XYZ file of C-alpha atoms in Angstrom:
140
model
C 156.908 104.544 144.376
C 154.747 106.657 142.013
C 153.947 105.585 138.477
C 153.266 107.970 135.646
C 152.409 107.312 131.990
C 154.022 109.598 129.509
C 152.675 110.248 126.035
C 154.903 110.757 122.974
C 154.056 111.145 119.332
C 156.537 109.532 116.921
C 157.579 112.597 114.859
C 161.369 111.976 114.429
C 162.049 115.218 116.311
C 163.575 115.936 119.733
C 160.691 114.157 121.577
C 161.429 111.027 119.572
C 164.935 110.976 121.052
C 163.434 111.247 124.508
C 161.042 108.434 123.716
C 163.854 106.148 122.506
C 165.943 106.895 125.543
C 163.035 105.637 127.691
C 161.641 102.850 125.556
C 164.795 101.651 123.907
C 165.377 99.012 126.596
C 162.027 97.381 125.558
C 162.702 97.611 121.849
C 166.225 96.196 122.012
C 165.670 93.384 124.502
C 165.125 90.188 122.403
C 163.160 88.520 125.200
C 160.345 91.080 125.007
C 159.399 90.660 121.320
C 159.545 86.889 121.857
C 156.913 87.229 124.648
C 154.834 89.568 122.566
C 155.004 87.405 119.437
C 156.239 90.330 117.312
C 158.872 93.070 117.411
C 157.983 96.486 118.824
C 157.698 98.800 115.831
C 156.755 102.391 115.249
C 156.222 104.878 112.478
C 155.665 108.621 112.345
C 152.239 109.555 113.849
C 152.174 106.605 116.267
C 151.273 107.415 119.854
C 153.613 105.909 122.404
C 152.794 105.450 126.060
C 155.701 104.885 128.359
C 155.206 104.060 131.991
C 157.777 105.145 134.540
C 158.044 104.036 138.090
C 160.162 106.664 139.733
C 162.822 107.512 137.171
C 162.890 104.049 135.544
C 160.903 102.893 132.516
C 158.513 100.122 133.550
C 156.398 99.471 130.435
C 155.352 100.781 127.083
C 152.788 100.476 124.312
C 152.265 101.831 120.789
C 148.995 103.007 119.324
C 148.647 103.156 115.526
C 145.568 105.199 114.445
C 143.909 104.249 111.145
C 141.887 106.571 108.943
C 138.714 104.355 109.289
C 138.539 105.176 113.041
C 140.051 101.940 114.239
C 143.296 101.804 116.173
C 145.836 99.077 116.911
C 147.464 98.740 120.281
C 150.716 96.870 119.908
C 154.153 96.476 121.462
C 152.415 96.542 124.914
C 154.711 95.319 127.663
C 154.974 95.843 131.377
C 157.167 93.664 133.611
C 156.245 91.241 134.947
C 154.317 90.155 131.868
C 151.533 88.588 133.856
C 147.697 88.932 133.966
C 147.646 90.471 137.411
C 150.000 93.337 136.528
C 148.182 96.605 137.353
C 150.615 98.596 135.179
C 149.670 96.534 132.088
C 145.995 97.200 132.795
C 146.729 100.919 133.318
C 148.466 101.093 129.911
C 145.493 99.372 128.199
C 143.087 101.819 129.811
C 145.207 104.849 128.883
C 145.506 103.560 125.296
C 141.741 103.347 124.986
C 141.446 106.907 126.412
C 143.966 108.192 123.882
C 142.123 106.581 120.968
C 138.765 107.973 122.111
C 140.347 111.438 122.479
C 141.595 111.122 118.874
C 137.986 110.422 117.824
C 138.713 106.727 117.301
C 135.779 104.316 117.315
C 137.509 101.004 117.949
C 140.694 99.702 119.460
C 142.260 96.265 118.774
C 144.915 94.465 120.777
C 146.414 91.083 120.175
C 147.757 89.369 123.321
C 148.076 86.116 125.222
C 144.970 84.293 126.576
C 146.238 84.885 130.154
C 145.000 88.488 129.779
C 141.511 87.478 128.579
C 139.824 87.454 132.006
C 140.146 91.089 132.951
C 140.002 92.232 129.268
C 136.515 90.712 128.783
C 135.481 92.082 132.183
C 136.648 95.526 130.935
C 134.407 95.304 127.818
C 136.958 93.889 125.347
C 135.535 91.276 122.967
C 137.643 88.300 121.952
C 138.007 87.775 118.193
C 140.430 85.894 116.032
C 142.896 83.445 117.458
C 146.319 83.624 115.844
C 148.509 80.770 117.065
C 148.717 81.201 120.828
C 147.458 84.817 120.682
C 143.974 86.260 120.684
C 142.874 89.589 119.084
C 140.535 91.608 121.334
C 138.584 94.718 120.355
C 136.725 97.322 122.174
C 134.244 99.887 120.814
C 134.692 103.355 122.143
């Protein structure tokens, strides 16, 4: 089955409705925010990445760009939520590409330690620990 990653900009227009129709299952499922440690949130201007396998949504992530050139990757989820999930890794890579294309200099992502192995191999540097989560950052 083929996988594609679609890009949306939260602009409250017709594309936002398409985004919600795809990502709504992740936003509304109470199990997912519990695994992530925070709810999936968005605001106008955020970049959404939604992965589809065939015609079914399989994962999502939100990028918030900041004026100082830093970006925050949050709400990142792909089932199964495990370190060896290639789709999760693909979403992380695509997010870094999107931030670089937007002239961003740095991307941050807070996640569970089980993702630390391949993230550090991919050039992400671990930073602050927040409870059971670690914040990673990567210069672009």
